[in-house]
Structure formats: C-alpha cells, structure tokens
Short mmCIF file of C-alpha atoms in Angstrom, two decimals:
data_model
loop_
_atom_site.label_atom_id
_atom_site.label_comp_id
_atom_site.label_asym_id
_atom_site.label_seq_id
_atom_site.Cartn_x
_atom_site.Cartn_y
_atom_site.Cartn_z
CA MET A 29 120.71 -62.31 -103.00
CA THR A 30 117.34 -64.49 -103.29
CA PHE A 31 117.12 -63.64 -99.51
CA LEU A 32 116.96 -60.07 -100.38
CA ASN A 33 114.64 -60.66 -103.10
CA PHE A 34 112.22 -62.38 -100.87
CA LEU A 35 112.59 -59.83 -98.18
CA ILE A 36 111.60 -57.14 -100.86
CA SER A 37 108.46 -58.99 -102.11
CA GLY A 38 107.81 -59.58 -98.35
CA ILE A 39 107.74 -56.04 -97.66
CA SER A 40 105.84 -55.25 -100.62
CA LEU A 41 103.04 -57.63 -99.74
CA GLY A 42 103.29 -56.42 -96.22
CA SER A 43 102.78 -52.82 -97.36
CA ILE A 44 99.39 -54.00 -98.88
CA TYR A 45 98.45 -55.61 -95.74
CA ALA A 46 99.50 -52.66 -93.65
CA ILE A 47 97.29 -50.35 -95.85
CA ILE A 48 94.10 -52.40 -95.55
CA ALA A 49 94.91 -52.97 -91.67
CA LEU A 50 94.95 -49.15 -90.97
CA GLY A 51 91.34 -49.32 -92.22
CA TYR A 52 90.56 -51.93 -89.72
CA THR A 53 92.47 -50.61 -86.94
CA MET A 54 91.15 -46.82 -87.21
CA VAL A 55 87.68 -47.93 -87.36
CA TYR A 56 88.05 -50.37 -84.32
CA GLY A 57 89.81 -47.69 -82.53
CA ILE A 58 86.94 -45.01 -82.71
CA ALA A 59 83.74 -47.17 -83.36
CA LYS A 60 84.99 -50.30 -81.22
CA MET A 61 83.77 -52.46 -84.07
CA LEU A 62 85.39 -55.10 -86.37
CA ASN A 63 84.35 -54.01 -89.99
CA PHE A 64 84.71 -57.39 -91.70
CA ALA A 65 83.26 -55.82 -94.69
CA HIS A 66 86.58 -53.89 -95.32
CA GLY A 67 88.09 -56.50 -97.41
CA ASP A 68 85.16 -56.36 -99.80
CA VAL A 69 85.50 -52.68 -100.12
CA ILE A 70 88.96 -53.45 -101.54
CA MET A 71 87.36 -55.63 -104.05
CA VAL A 72 84.89 -52.88 -105.18
CA GLY A 73 88.03 -50.50 -105.30
CA ALA A 74 89.80 -52.81 -107.80
CA TYR A 75 86.66 -53.45 -110.01
CA ILE A 76 85.92 -49.71 -110.10
CA CYS A 77 89.45 -49.05 -111.24
CA PHE A 78 89.65 -52.20 -113.67
CA TYR A 79 86.47 -50.90 -115.64
CA ALA A 80 87.53 -47.29 -115.56
CA VAL A 81 90.91 -48.32 -117.15
CA SER A 82 89.95 -51.23 -119.27
CA ARG A 83 86.67 -50.50 -120.58
CA PHE A 84 86.45 -46.84 -120.41
CA ASN A 85 90.07 -46.30 -121.22
CA LEU A 86 90.80 -43.68 -118.54
CA PRO A 87 94.24 -42.97 -117.29
CA PRO A 88 95.17 -45.30 -114.46
CA LEU A 89 95.45 -42.33 -112.02
CA VAL A 90 91.86 -41.35 -112.83
CA GLY A 91 91.01 -44.83 -112.24
CA VAL A 92 92.52 -44.98 -108.97
CA ILE A 93 91.14 -41.52 -107.98
CA LEU A 94 87.58 -42.84 -109.21
CA ALA A 95 87.92 -46.00 -107.03
CA MET A 96 88.87 -43.96 -104.10
CA ILE A 97 85.77 -41.76 -104.27
CA VAL A 98 83.43 -44.76 -105.16
CA CYS A 99 85.02 -46.47 -101.98
CA THR A 100 84.80 -43.32 -99.77
CA VAL A 101 81.10 -42.99 -100.59
CA LEU A 102 80.45 -46.78 -100.10
CA GLY A 103 82.19 -46.76 -96.62
CA MET A 104 80.20 -43.87 -95.49
CA VAL A 105 77.00 -45.31 -96.99
CA VAL A 106 77.61 -48.58 -95.20
CA GLU A 107 78.15 -46.94 -91.94
CA ARG A 108 75.04 -44.70 -92.03
CA LEU A 109 72.90 -47.59 -93.07
CA ALA A 110 74.33 -50.61 -91.25
CA TYR A 111 76.28 -49.68 -88.33
CA LYS A 112 74.85 -46.34 -87.26
CA PRO A 113 71.51 -47.56 -86.28
CA LEU A 114 73.42 -50.23 -84.04
CA ARG A 115 75.62 -47.70 -82.25
CA GLN A 116 73.63 -48.73 -79.07
CA ALA A 117 73.60 -52.31 -79.82
CA PRO A 118 75.68 -55.24 -78.22
CA SER A 119 78.90 -55.67 -80.12
CA LEU A 120 78.02 -58.86 -81.46
CA ALA A 121 74.87 -57.87 -83.30
CA VAL A 122 77.29 -55.22 -84.99
CA LEU A 123 79.78 -58.11 -85.91
CA ILE A 124 77.26 -60.08 -87.35
CA THR A 125 75.98 -57.15 -89.17
CA ALA A 126 79.44 -56.58 -90.69
CA ILE A 127 79.68 -60.20 -92.00
CA GLY A 128 76.33 -59.60 -93.56
CA VAL A 129 77.61 -56.49 -95.20
CA SER A 130 80.63 -58.36 -96.50
CA TYR A 131 78.28 -61.17 -98.09
CA PHE A 132 76.07 -58.47 -99.30
CA LEU A 133 78.83 -56.61 -101.22
CA GLN A 134 80.43 -60.10 -102.50
CA ASN A 135 77.09 -61.07 -103.93
CA THR A 136 76.30 -57.86 -105.38
CA ALA A 137 79.70 -57.82 -107.17
CA LEU A 138 78.85 -61.39 -108.27
CA LEU A 139 75.55 -59.99 -109.93
CA LEU A 140 77.06 -56.86 -111.48
CA TRP A 141 80.41 -58.13 -112.80
CA SER A 142 79.85 -62.21 -112.67
CA SER A 143 82.26 -64.60 -111.36
CA ASN A 144 84.59 -64.78 -114.45
CA PRO A 145 87.91 -63.58 -113.34
CA LYS A 146 89.15 -60.36 -114.78
CA VAL A 147 92.77 -59.73 -115.60
CA PHE A 148 93.90 -56.59 -113.91
CA PRO A 149 95.75 -54.26 -116.48
CA SER A 150 99.49 -53.58 -115.57
CA PHE A 151 100.08 -50.04 -114.92
CA PHE A 152 103.67 -50.22 -114.18
CA VAL A 153 105.55 -50.25 -117.46
CA SER A 154 108.23 -47.78 -117.92
CA GLY A 155 108.86 -46.12 -121.20
CA SER A 156 111.52 -48.52 -122.35
CA GLY A 157 109.17 -51.37 -121.76
CA GLY A 158 110.91 -52.62 -118.73
CA THR A 159 108.84 -53.63 -115.75
CA GLY A 160 111.31 -52.96 -112.92
CA VAL A 161 114.79 -52.06 -111.73
CA GLU A 162 117.81 -54.52 -111.89
CA LEU A 163 120.64 -54.08 -109.45
CA PHE A 164 123.89 -56.04 -108.98
CA GLY A 165 123.97 -56.88 -112.50
CA GLY A 166 120.55 -58.29 -112.67
CA GLN A 167 120.74 -60.55 -109.74
CA LEU A 168 118.36 -58.47 -107.77
CA LYS A 169 115.18 -57.45 -109.72
CA ILE A 170 112.78 -55.21 -108.22
CA SER A 171 109.40 -54.59 -110.11
CA TYR A 172 108.02 -51.05 -110.19
CA VAL A 173 105.00 -52.34 -108.74
CA THR A 174 106.91 -53.27 -105.71
CA LEU A 175 108.80 -50.19 -105.46
CA PHE A 176 105.65 -48.12 -105.77
CA THR A 177 103.64 -50.20 -103.16
CA ILE A 178 106.33 -49.72 -100.74
CA ILE A 179 106.54 -45.95 -101.11
CA ILE A 180 102.69 -45.43 -101.25
CA CYS A 181 102.46 -47.21 -97.83
CA VAL A 182 105.31 -45.13 -96.43
CA ILE A 183 103.36 -41.93 -97.69
CA ILE A 184 100.10 -43.01 -96.34
CA MET A 185 101.79 -43.95 -92.81
CA LEU A 186 103.39 -40.40 -92.81
CA ALA A 187 100.31 -38.71 -93.75
CA LEU A 188 98.14 -40.29 -91.34
CA THR A 189 100.77 -39.85 -88.30
CA TRP A 190 100.60 -36.05 -89.35
CA PHE A 191 96.87 -36.18 -89.33
CA THR A 192 96.15 -37.70 -86.07
CA GLY A 193 98.80 -36.11 -84.32
CA LYS A 194 98.99 -32.59 -85.57
CA THR A 195 95.48 -31.52 -87.07
CA LYS A 196 92.29 -30.44 -85.11
CA MET A 197 90.05 -33.20 -86.81
CA GLY A 198 92.93 -35.69 -86.27
CA LYS A 199 93.28 -35.01 -82.62
CA ALA A 200 89.38 -35.10 -82.13
CA MET A 201 89.43 -38.48 -83.64
CA ARG A 202 91.84 -39.50 -81.09
CA ALA A 203 89.75 -38.12 -78.55
CA CYS A 204 86.61 -39.88 -79.80
CA SER A 205 88.32 -43.07 -79.62
CA GLU A 206 89.22 -42.85 -76.15
CA ASP A 207 86.09 -41.30 -74.64
CA LYS A 208 82.91 -40.43 -76.86
CA GLY A 209 81.19 -38.95 -74.17
CA ALA A 210 83.83 -36.58 -73.00
CA ALA A 211 84.58 -35.88 -76.69
CA GLN A 212 81.15 -34.72 -77.02
CA LEU A 213 81.42 -32.46 -74.08
CA MET A 214 84.22 -30.77 -75.93
CA GLY A 215 81.74 -30.08 -78.75
CA ILE A 216 83.13 -33.04 -81.11
CA ASN A 217 80.36 -34.11 -83.24
CA VAL A 218 80.92 -38.14 -82.80
CA ASP A 219 78.85 -39.31 -85.45
CA ALA A 220 80.53 -36.96 -87.87
CA THR A 221 83.94 -38.21 -86.69
CA ILE A 222 83.04 -41.81 -86.95
CA SER A 223 81.82 -41.24 -90.62
CA MET A 224 84.86 -39.62 -91.46
CA THR A 225 86.84 -42.43 -90.16
CA PHE A 226 85.09 -44.79 -92.41
CA ALA A 227 85.62 -42.55 -95.25
CA ILE A 228 89.49 -42.54 -94.77
CA GLY A 229 89.56 -46.17 -94.22
CA SER A 230 87.61 -46.89 -97.03
CA GLY A 231 89.50 -44.62 -99.43
CA LEU A 232 92.83 -46.26 -98.58
CA ALA A 233 90.98 -49.67 -99.13
CA ALA A 234 90.61 -48.47 -102.65
CA ILE A 235 94.22 -47.68 -103.04
CA ALA A 236 95.08 -51.19 -101.51
CA GLY A 237 92.71 -52.76 -103.91
CA VAL A 238 94.63 -51.47 -106.98
CA LEU A 239 98.04 -52.18 -105.48
CA LEU A 240 96.85 -55.77 -104.66
CA CYS A 241 95.59 -56.47 -107.97
CA SER A 242 98.50 -54.92 -109.89
CA ALA A 243 100.74 -57.34 -107.86
CA TYR A 244 98.32 -60.31 -108.17
CA PRO A 245 96.21 -59.43 -111.27
CA THR A 246 93.45 -61.96 -111.05
CA LEU A 247 90.08 -60.12 -110.09
CA VAL A 248 86.95 -62.10 -108.91
CA PRO A 249 84.33 -61.01 -106.18
CA THR A 250 85.97 -62.90 -103.52
CA THR A 251 89.39 -61.16 -104.12
CA GLY A 252 89.23 -59.06 -100.98
CA SER A 253 88.16 -61.48 -98.47
CA MET A 254 91.36 -63.30 -97.78
CA PRO A 255 93.80 -60.14 -97.98
CA GLY A 256 91.03 -58.71 -95.64
CA ILE A 257 91.18 -61.56 -93.14
CA LYS A 258 95.03 -61.39 -93.16
CA ALA A 259 95.09 -57.54 -92.60
CA PHE A 260 92.78 -57.79 -89.69
CA THR A 261 95.31 -60.36 -88.25
CA ALA A 262 98.03 -57.97 -89.06
CA ALA A 263 95.95 -55.30 -87.18
CA VAL A 264 95.73 -57.56 -84.20
CA PHE A 265 99.06 -58.71 -84.22
CA GLY A 266 100.43 -54.93 -84.19
CA GLY A 267 97.96 -54.16 -81.40
CA ILE A 268 94.48 -53.00 -82.80
CA GLY A 269 93.51 -49.50 -82.45
CA SER A 270 97.29 -48.59 -82.86
CA ILE A 271 98.13 -46.91 -86.27
CA PRO A 272 102.06 -47.69 -86.05
CA GLY A 273 100.91 -51.09 -85.03
CA ALA A 274 99.01 -51.76 -88.07
CA PHE A 275 101.97 -50.49 -90.04
CA LEU A 276 104.39 -53.02 -88.35
CA GLY A 277 102.04 -55.82 -88.06
CA GLY A 278 101.25 -55.58 -91.88
CA LEU A 279 104.86 -55.44 -92.62
CA LEU A 280 105.77 -58.43 -90.48
CA LEU A 281 102.86 -60.51 -91.60
CA GLY A 282 103.70 -59.77 -95.42
CA ILE A 283 107.37 -60.90 -94.64
CA ILE A 284 106.57 -63.94 -92.46
CA GLU A 285 104.23 -65.13 -95.44
CA ILE A 286 106.88 -64.70 -98.16
CA PHE A 287 109.62 -66.36 -95.99
CA ALA A 288 107.24 -69.16 -95.09
CA LYS A 289 106.46 -69.69 -98.78
CA ALA A 290 110.02 -69.67 -99.70
CA TYR A 291 111.85 -71.79 -97.20
CA ILE A 292 109.03 -73.74 -95.82
CA SER A 293 106.05 -74.63 -97.85
CA THR A 294 103.78 -72.94 -100.16
CA GLN A 295 101.03 -74.52 -98.77
CA LEU A 296 101.77 -74.30 -95.11
CA SER A 297 102.58 -70.49 -95.50
CA ASP A 298 99.19 -69.37 -93.89
CA ALA A 299 99.59 -71.85 -91.25
CA VAL A 300 102.91 -70.49 -90.45
CA VAL A 301 101.45 -66.91 -90.48
CA PHE A 302 98.67 -67.87 -87.96
CA ALA A 303 100.86 -69.72 -85.91
CA VAL A 304 103.03 -66.68 -85.44
CA LEU A 305 100.05 -64.74 -84.73
CA ILE A 306 98.94 -66.97 -82.03
CA ILE A 307 102.57 -67.17 -80.37
CA VAL A 308 102.58 -63.31 -80.39
CA LEU A 309 99.26 -63.01 -78.58
CA LEU A 310 100.21 -65.61 -76.10
CA VAL A 311 103.21 -63.65 -75.20
CA LYS A 312 101.63 -60.02 -75.69
CA PRO A 313 97.87 -60.52 -75.43
CA ALA A 314 97.35 -56.68 -76.66
CA GLY A 315 99.35 -57.10 -79.72
CA LEU A 316 103.07 -55.76 -80.40
CA LEU A 317 102.24 -51.97 -79.91
CA GLY A 318 98.99 -52.35 -78.13
CA LYS A 319 98.63 -50.61 -74.95
CA GLN A 320 97.22 -51.97 -71.87
CA ILE A 321 95.37 -49.32 -70.44
CA ARG A 322 95.03 -48.94 -66.63
CA GLU A 323 92.69 -46.33 -65.16
CA LYS A 324 93.68 -44.01 -62.47
CA VAL A 325 91.05 -43.78 -59.73
CA MET B 20 67.88 -11.17 -61.44
CA GLU B 21 67.08 -13.14 -64.41
CA PRO B 22 68.86 -16.68 -63.97
CA ILE B 23 71.08 -17.67 -66.51
CA LEU B 24 70.10 -21.60 -65.87
CA LYS B 25 66.64 -22.56 -65.28
CA VAL B 26 65.91 -26.24 -64.94
CA GLU B 27 62.13 -26.95 -64.45
CA ASP B 28 60.56 -30.39 -63.53
CA ILE B 29 62.85 -32.84 -65.26
CA ASN B 30 62.28 -36.51 -65.09
CA VAL B 31 65.00 -38.93 -66.32
CA TYR B 32 64.87 -42.52 -66.39
CA TYR B 33 67.50 -45.38 -66.74
CA GLY B 34 65.24 -48.00 -68.47
CA SER B 35 62.64 -48.53 -65.86
CA ILE B 36 64.24 -46.81 -63.10
CA HIS B 37 63.12 -43.35 -62.33
CA ALA B 38 66.26 -41.35 -61.43
CA ILE B 39 65.23 -37.73 -61.42
CA LYS B 40 61.79 -37.05 -60.14
CA GLY B 41 60.51 -33.73 -61.05
CA VAL B 42 63.74 -31.65 -60.13
CA SER B 43 63.70 -27.81 -60.66
CA PHE B 44 66.17 -25.25 -59.80
CA GLU B 45 67.80 -22.28 -61.12
CA VAL B 46 71.33 -20.55 -61.29
CA ASN B 47 72.02 -16.73 -61.31
CA GLN B 48 74.56 -14.88 -62.99
CA GLY B 49 77.83 -14.82 -60.89
CA GLU B 50 76.55 -17.43 -58.14
CA ILE B 51 78.04 -20.67 -56.96
CA VAL B 52 75.21 -23.03 -56.53
CA THR B 53 75.78 -26.42 -55.16
CA LEU B 54 73.71 -29.67 -55.33
CA ILE B 55 74.43 -31.92 -52.66
CA GLY B 56 73.25 -35.34 -51.67
CA ALA B 57 74.21 -38.91 -50.93
CA ASN B 58 75.30 -41.61 -53.50
CA GLY B 59 72.28 -42.19 -55.97
CA ALA B 60 70.49 -38.89 -55.13
CA GLY B 61 70.62 -37.94 -58.68
CA LYS B 62 73.32 -35.44 -58.85
CA SER B 63 75.27 -36.56 -61.66
CA THR B 64 72.39 -37.53 -63.54
CA THR B 65 71.08 -33.90 -63.28
CA LEU B 66 74.16 -32.40 -64.76
CA ASN B 67 74.34 -35.00 -67.48
CA THR B 68 70.92 -34.08 -68.33
CA ILE B 69 71.71 -30.45 -68.39
CA SER B 70 74.78 -31.07 -70.64
CA GLY B 71 72.74 -33.35 -73.10
CA LEU B 72 74.33 -36.76 -72.29
CA LEU B 73 71.03 -37.74 -70.89
CA HIS B 74 67.36 -36.67 -72.06
CA SER B 75 64.64 -35.48 -69.72
CA LYS B 76 61.11 -36.85 -70.56
CA THR B 77 59.14 -33.80 -69.50
CA GLY B 78 60.06 -30.47 -68.39
CA SER B 79 62.73 -28.13 -69.66
CA VAL B 80 66.17 -26.90 -69.14
CA THR B 81 66.71 -23.20 -70.27
CA PHE B 82 70.20 -21.51 -70.71
CA LEU B 83 70.20 -17.87 -71.29
CA GLY B 84 66.88 -18.03 -72.56
CA GLU B 85 67.33 -20.93 -74.88
CA ASP B 86 65.68 -24.31 -74.62
CA LEU B 87 68.31 -26.97 -74.37
CA GLY B 88 65.69 -29.71 -75.03
CA ARG B 89 66.47 -30.01 -78.65
CA VAL B 90 70.13 -29.12 -78.92
CA PRO B 91 72.21 -32.15 -79.42
CA CYS B 92 74.92 -32.82 -77.09
CA HIS B 93 78.05 -31.51 -78.96
CA LYS B 94 76.46 -28.17 -79.58
CA ILE B 95 75.74 -27.47 -75.79
CA VAL B 96 79.46 -26.31 -75.08
CA SER B 97 79.63 -23.69 -77.76
CA LYS B 98 76.33 -22.13 -76.16
CA GLY B 99 78.67 -21.48 -73.21
CA LEU B 100 77.95 -24.14 -70.98
CA ALA B 101 80.76 -26.66 -69.81
CA LEU B 102 80.81 -29.79 -67.87
CA VAL B 103 83.70 -31.21 -66.06
CA PRO B 104 82.57 -34.80 -65.63
CA GLU B 105 82.62 -37.21 -62.98
CA GLY B 106 85.78 -39.06 -62.71
CA ARG B 107 87.38 -36.19 -64.56
CA ARG B 108 87.72 -38.20 -67.93
CA VAL B 109 90.61 -36.59 -69.47
CA PHE B 110 92.01 -37.85 -72.57
CA LEU B 111 94.43 -40.29 -70.89
CA GLN B 112 96.62 -40.94 -74.16
CA MET B 113 96.95 -37.40 -75.30
CA THR B 114 99.11 -34.92 -73.87
CA VAL B 115 98.23 -32.00 -71.41
CA GLN B 116 98.30 -29.61 -74.17
CA GLU B 117 96.23 -31.72 -76.73
CA ASN B 118 93.54 -32.08 -73.86
CA LEU B 119 93.45 -28.23 -73.52
CA GLU B 120 93.18 -28.12 -77.21
CA MET B 121 90.23 -30.34 -77.19
CA GLY B 122 88.52 -28.08 -74.72
CA ALA B 123 88.87 -25.21 -77.41
CA PHE B 124 87.45 -27.30 -80.14
CA THR B 125 84.62 -25.22 -80.74
CA GLN B 126 86.62 -21.85 -80.30
CA GLY B 127 88.22 -20.17 -83.52
CA GLY B 128 91.59 -20.91 -84.08
CA LYS B 129 93.26 -17.38 -83.31
CA SER B 130 92.46 -17.25 -79.58
CA VAL B 131 93.50 -20.65 -78.57
CA ASP B 132 97.15 -19.79 -77.81
CA ALA B 133 95.99 -16.83 -75.55
CA ASP B 134 93.58 -19.16 -73.69
CA LEU B 135 96.35 -21.74 -73.43
CA GLU B 136 98.35 -19.00 -71.57
CA ARG B 137 95.44 -18.02 -69.38
CA VAL B 138 94.84 -21.62 -68.30
CA TYR B 139 98.38 -22.19 -67.66
CA ALA B 140 98.74 -19.26 -65.61
CA GLN B 141 95.75 -20.37 -63.64
CA PHE B 142 97.26 -23.93 -63.33
CA PRO B 143 101.10 -23.49 -63.36
CA ARG B 144 101.52 -27.23 -62.62
CA LEU B 145 100.01 -28.00 -66.15
CA LYS B 146 102.26 -25.96 -67.81
CA GLU B 147 105.23 -27.83 -66.36
CA ARG B 148 103.78 -30.94 -67.73
CA CYS B 149 102.31 -29.78 -70.93
CA ASN B 150 103.92 -32.43 -73.20
CA GLN B 151 103.30 -35.30 -70.79
CA VAL B 152 100.52 -37.71 -71.63
CA ALA B 153 97.50 -37.07 -69.30
CA GLY B 154 97.57 -40.91 -68.18
CA THR B 155 100.90 -40.22 -66.23
CA LEU B 156 99.41 -37.09 -64.30
CA SER B 157 98.25 -37.68 -60.48
CA GLY B 158 94.61 -37.77 -59.82
CA GLY B 159 94.69 -33.94 -58.62
CA GLU B 160 96.67 -32.95 -61.76
CA GLN B 161 94.08 -34.54 -63.66
CA GLN B 162 91.32 -32.82 -61.92
CA MET B 163 92.98 -29.58 -62.75
CA LEU B 164 93.35 -30.66 -66.37
CA ALA B 165 89.83 -31.60 -66.55
CA MET B 166 88.76 -28.04 -65.08
CA GLY B 167 91.39 -26.18 -67.43
CA ARG B 168 89.97 -28.24 -70.20
CA ALA B 169 86.64 -26.87 -69.48
CA LEU B 170 87.73 -23.25 -68.97
CA MET B 171 89.21 -23.37 -72.61
CA SER B 172 85.72 -23.12 -73.91
CA HIS B 173 85.16 -19.76 -72.31
CA PRO B 174 82.07 -21.14 -70.61
CA LYS B 175 79.53 -18.74 -69.19
CA LEU B 176 78.42 -21.42 -66.78
CA LEU B 177 80.90 -23.98 -65.54
CA MET B 178 79.44 -27.43 -64.07
CA LEU B 179 81.80 -29.40 -61.82
CA ASP B 180 80.77 -32.88 -61.08
CA GLU B 181 82.51 -34.28 -57.80
CA PRO B 182 85.74 -32.37 -58.25
CA SER B 183 87.06 -33.47 -54.99
CA MET B 184 86.33 -37.30 -55.60
CA GLY B 185 89.24 -39.58 -54.56
CA LEU B 186 91.64 -36.77 -53.70
CA ALA B 187 93.57 -36.08 -50.68
CA PRO B 188 92.47 -33.52 -48.21
CA ILE B 189 95.05 -31.12 -48.99
CA LEU B 190 94.20 -31.46 -52.79
CA VAL B 191 90.68 -31.04 -51.97
CA GLU B 192 91.57 -27.67 -50.45
CA GLN B 193 93.43 -26.79 -53.51
CA ILE B 194 90.63 -27.57 -55.83
CA PHE B 195 88.06 -25.49 -53.66
CA ASP B 196 90.51 -22.68 -53.63
CA ILE B 197 90.61 -22.68 -57.32
CA ILE B 198 86.93 -22.66 -57.42
CA ARG B 199 86.97 -19.47 -55.10
CA GLU B 200 89.25 -17.68 -57.46
CA LEU B 201 87.19 -18.64 -60.61
CA HIS B 202 84.21 -17.43 -58.65
CA LYS B 203 85.98 -14.09 -57.88
CA ALA B 204 87.00 -13.88 -61.55
CA GLY B 205 83.27 -13.89 -62.44
CA THR B 206 82.45 -17.51 -63.38
CA THR B 207 79.07 -18.79 -62.68
CA ILE B 208 79.50 -22.27 -61.03
CA LEU B 209 77.21 -25.25 -60.45
CA LEU B 210 78.89 -27.68 -58.16
CA VAL B 211 77.79 -31.03 -57.46
CA GLU B 212 79.46 -32.62 -54.31
CA GLN B 213 79.44 -35.22 -51.77
CA ASN B 214 81.69 -33.38 -49.73
CA ALA B 215 78.76 -31.30 -48.47
CA GLN B 216 80.76 -29.44 -45.94
CA ALA B 217 83.39 -28.03 -48.37
CA ALA B 218 80.70 -27.40 -50.97
CA LEU B 219 78.23 -25.45 -48.75
CA SER B 220 81.02 -23.27 -47.40
CA VAL B 221 81.76 -21.88 -51.00
CA ALA B 222 78.40 -21.82 -52.18
CA ASP B 223 75.89 -19.07 -52.32
CA ARG B 224 72.88 -21.21 -52.53
CA GLY B 225 72.39 -24.92 -52.33
CA TYR B 226 70.03 -27.82 -53.01
CA VAL B 227 69.64 -31.07 -51.44
CA LEU B 228 68.65 -33.97 -53.41
CA GLU B 229 67.42 -37.00 -52.08
CA THR B 230 66.41 -40.08 -54.07
CA GLY B 231 65.69 -37.91 -57.42
CA LYS B 232 64.03 -34.83 -55.51
CA VAL B 233 64.83 -31.69 -54.13
CA VAL B 234 63.98 -31.84 -50.54
CA THR B 235 65.64 -28.72 -49.19
CA THR B 236 67.00 -25.32 -50.55
CA GLY B 237 68.78 -22.36 -48.79
CA THR B 238 71.89 -20.22 -48.84
CA GLY B 239 75.05 -22.08 -48.40
CA HIS B 240 75.22 -20.73 -44.80
CA GLU B 241 71.64 -21.69 -43.92
CA LEU B 242 72.24 -25.33 -44.96
CA LEU B 243 75.56 -25.67 -43.07
CA GLU B 244 73.65 -24.47 -39.96
CA SER B 245 70.52 -26.59 -40.47
CA PRO B 246 70.40 -29.43 -37.89
CA THR B 247 68.73 -32.01 -40.35
CA ILE B 248 71.36 -31.45 -43.09
CA LYS B 249 74.11 -31.44 -40.30
CA LYS B 250 72.83 -34.84 -39.13
CA ALA B 251 72.37 -36.46 -42.48
CA TYR B 252 75.50 -35.09 -44.37
CA LEU B 253 77.81 -33.27 -42.07
CA GLY B 254 78.57 -36.04 -39.92
CA GLY B 255 77.28 -34.20 -36.70
#
C-alpha cells in the first residue's frame, strides 16, 4: 500500500513537471530555443495567485485566472523584447539571453516581494474539512491537491493534443516548427505563431506554479528554478519538441524522483533522477519519443 | 498585353556576395515562362525574392499592378502568388491532407473541401495516401504534394523551383505533363529549371541567367534552336 501511495505522489509530482515541460517543449519545437526563463514564469504565476487570494481575498479560481493572464502577457512581452530581436542570432546568444531573463525575473521578484518565504494558502479543503479521500480503510490517502493535479494535467494534455492535431492554428504551429520558410509561403504569420506559443506555454506555467505551491506551499523568488530545470530534463528525457514526450518524460521523472526518495535516499534522489536521464540519452539520444529526422533527397 | 508579374532591375545580396545583378523580366497572363541557367546563376534567388523570402536592394517586383516590395512574405500568397520551393519542402511530419490544408491556410474555411477534391482529382496518387505522413512519400510524390499544396491557394501565378530535381526521368516526364495540364487549364507559370531541354519545350518564353544576369531571352523554341544555348545547356 505504501508503494501505491508513493506511486500516486510520483504521478502527481510528475504531472506538475509535465505541465512545465510542455512549455519548454512547445517553445523549443517552434522557436528552436531553450527558454530557461520558463521556470521563473512559474514563480511569477504563483506570486500573483498568492497575492490575489491572500491579500485581496479573491476566490482561488479568480486568482488562478489572474495568474494565467499575467503570465501569458509576461511570456509574450519577454518573447517580443528579449528573443524576437535575436531571431537571426546564433543560438548561443539566445541561450545566454534566456538565462539573463531568468535572473532578471528572479531579482525583480526579490525586489517586489522580498526574500521572505510566503506560505501559499491551501485551496483544496472539502466542505467537511477533509483534505483528501481515504481508500482501503484509511490505508491509502490521496489528497485533493494530488487528485486535482493529475486531472488538470490530463485535461491539458488532451486539450493540447486536440489543438495541435485538429485546429487550423495548431496545425500552423506544427508547420512552423518544421519549416518556417515553407510556412511563410503558405501564408502563415510565423512571428504571430511564435508569440502564441509563448503565450500558451506561459499560461500553462501559471497553472503549474499554482499546483506546485499547493503541493509544496513555500513560495520564494527562486521557487521556480529547480522545478524548471527538472521539467527541462523531463522534456529532454521524453524527446524535446514532442508534446506526448514532455508528458511521458514529466510523469516518469516525477515517479523516479519519489521512488528514489522513498527507497534509496532523500539526498540522492536528484542524483538518481539525472543518472537515469544520462542512461536514457546514451541509449536513445533523441529522448524516449523524440524523432530522428532523416531527409529525403 | 499587360504583364501580371513584372520584375525590374532587382539586386540581391547574400552578405557581400552580389547574387542577382539587375535582373528584369516579365510574365504575361496564361504564359509559361522559364528561367534557365547553371548552378549558382541566381534562378532560385530570383524566385525567393519575388516571394518575399529574400529582399532586393533596388528595383521593384510588381504583381497585378501592386508593388510587392513592402509586402511581408506571409501576405504574398494571399495576393495570388504561390511558390513551390526548391527541394519541395513539404511538411514531412504532417499527413498529406494536412499539408494540403496548410496550402489553403489563407483561404476561407468553406472552399477547402472543394479544393481538396480538385487537387485529389489532379493527383490521384495523393488521394490514396491522404492520411500518410508526408515523410514516407517518395520523391516524386512529395513533388506532387508540394505542387498540390501550392494549388490549394488558387494562385494566379504559380512559381515552380526545380520541380524535376532528383527525380527519375519517367517522373520528370510526369511532372512536366502536369505542368502542361495546369497550363491548359489557364494557370500562369514561372518555371525555374536546370533541365533546360524539358523546360524550354513546355515554355512560351525563356530567360537565360548567367552569374546573376539575364544574358539571353526568346521564345522557348528559339532558345532550343539557338546554337549557343545548345552548347552551354543542352549538351550539344
């Protein structure tokens, strides 16, 4: 039963990684850049939601929506100001800029909200005062946060699959990620599509931020960086650029991390996570679901 | 007759390399015009400039009386100008049908189904493989897909960049048959080819490019018969 407990918390943590990883992988897929500031957008989302709910006493749902709006706009503004002027620049310049944006966001948060940890409010308490469901006579406890996280992640995954597979804009996005020049010849506005990708990724980051802080309620300006790095790892693990890959990579990473913590050592859990990543990349360099593209001549 | 496409004195640079040196030509309604020349003569560069992927420092490109110099690349196709790029550049990870839908990106939603039918009728091979990922098609099928995709946008002028590249002779013939059919159906075509023999035999008029300049022009027949052209491009 403890095994099942660990598995469920692994899936829950993995769901958060997966949502963050989706942002990384979509932006990479289309702009061919690693947006290392993505983790810090999560932190901004969490702070916005925190202030909306704790200070302004808004309902949690309004707080989440507000966080999504702010993060979506933030993502688009960052793309416009920091990355778009570098569209033709070497990828190393873009990477360094992304790291710069990451520090910029962290330090701005430090200025605005100080380094004192904020305790994130708990949204998930049922009417009877319980915080979760109990199964098998109380042996298996699943908190509402956990359940909710998993459900949200599945919904996001299904929605994104539908969006990229069935809608005109989603297909245009895939076209851009394959060949920007050809996409332009089709009449697709590549700049607008890239901007939209950042908007979607950042909006998802806001959701991830709220879920993350609901599960681990301490909020500081560096809250986003470690989950950001882990989610990036998850995206690479699953095959960067692939949406199902980010989902799978995130879930596996969360499960491995929790199991490593439970059965090996709390301190070594990150080492185990990254060791698994290295082994997977040695065997499958493109990641679990990554495609090695061969061109026909 | 008023030309539908008029290219006047364009100069294109790749950094310090002067790739196109004052090229001018025009295409009239209903014609097949071909640009021929060796590797590096500037044929593809010319097409990419017309479609807005590259920009000219001087001169102008006028299409149906409108100057295209200020029009961003993604707006060109909705003006009625479609390019089938060199190397086909179909979306390899998308299905045949999705590729065609992308071709209709600028079209309103309603006509897309009818257009799909029209293109499938023209290329029955594509219909057989409509749910197949484009990366699994053969080179010839990919070329048909690239042409079909361009036709989805109802182009008033279709530009083809080396449609015969890398194809077996039988397929080259098929591609040129398709070009003739499109021409018969009234499509105006600007064709860039290294296969000068085939290109000139379908073309109404041709321009010969050499190191970024137009050196000769004439009707397809004249150029085919011209001794200098024969020597330089037709291997005889």
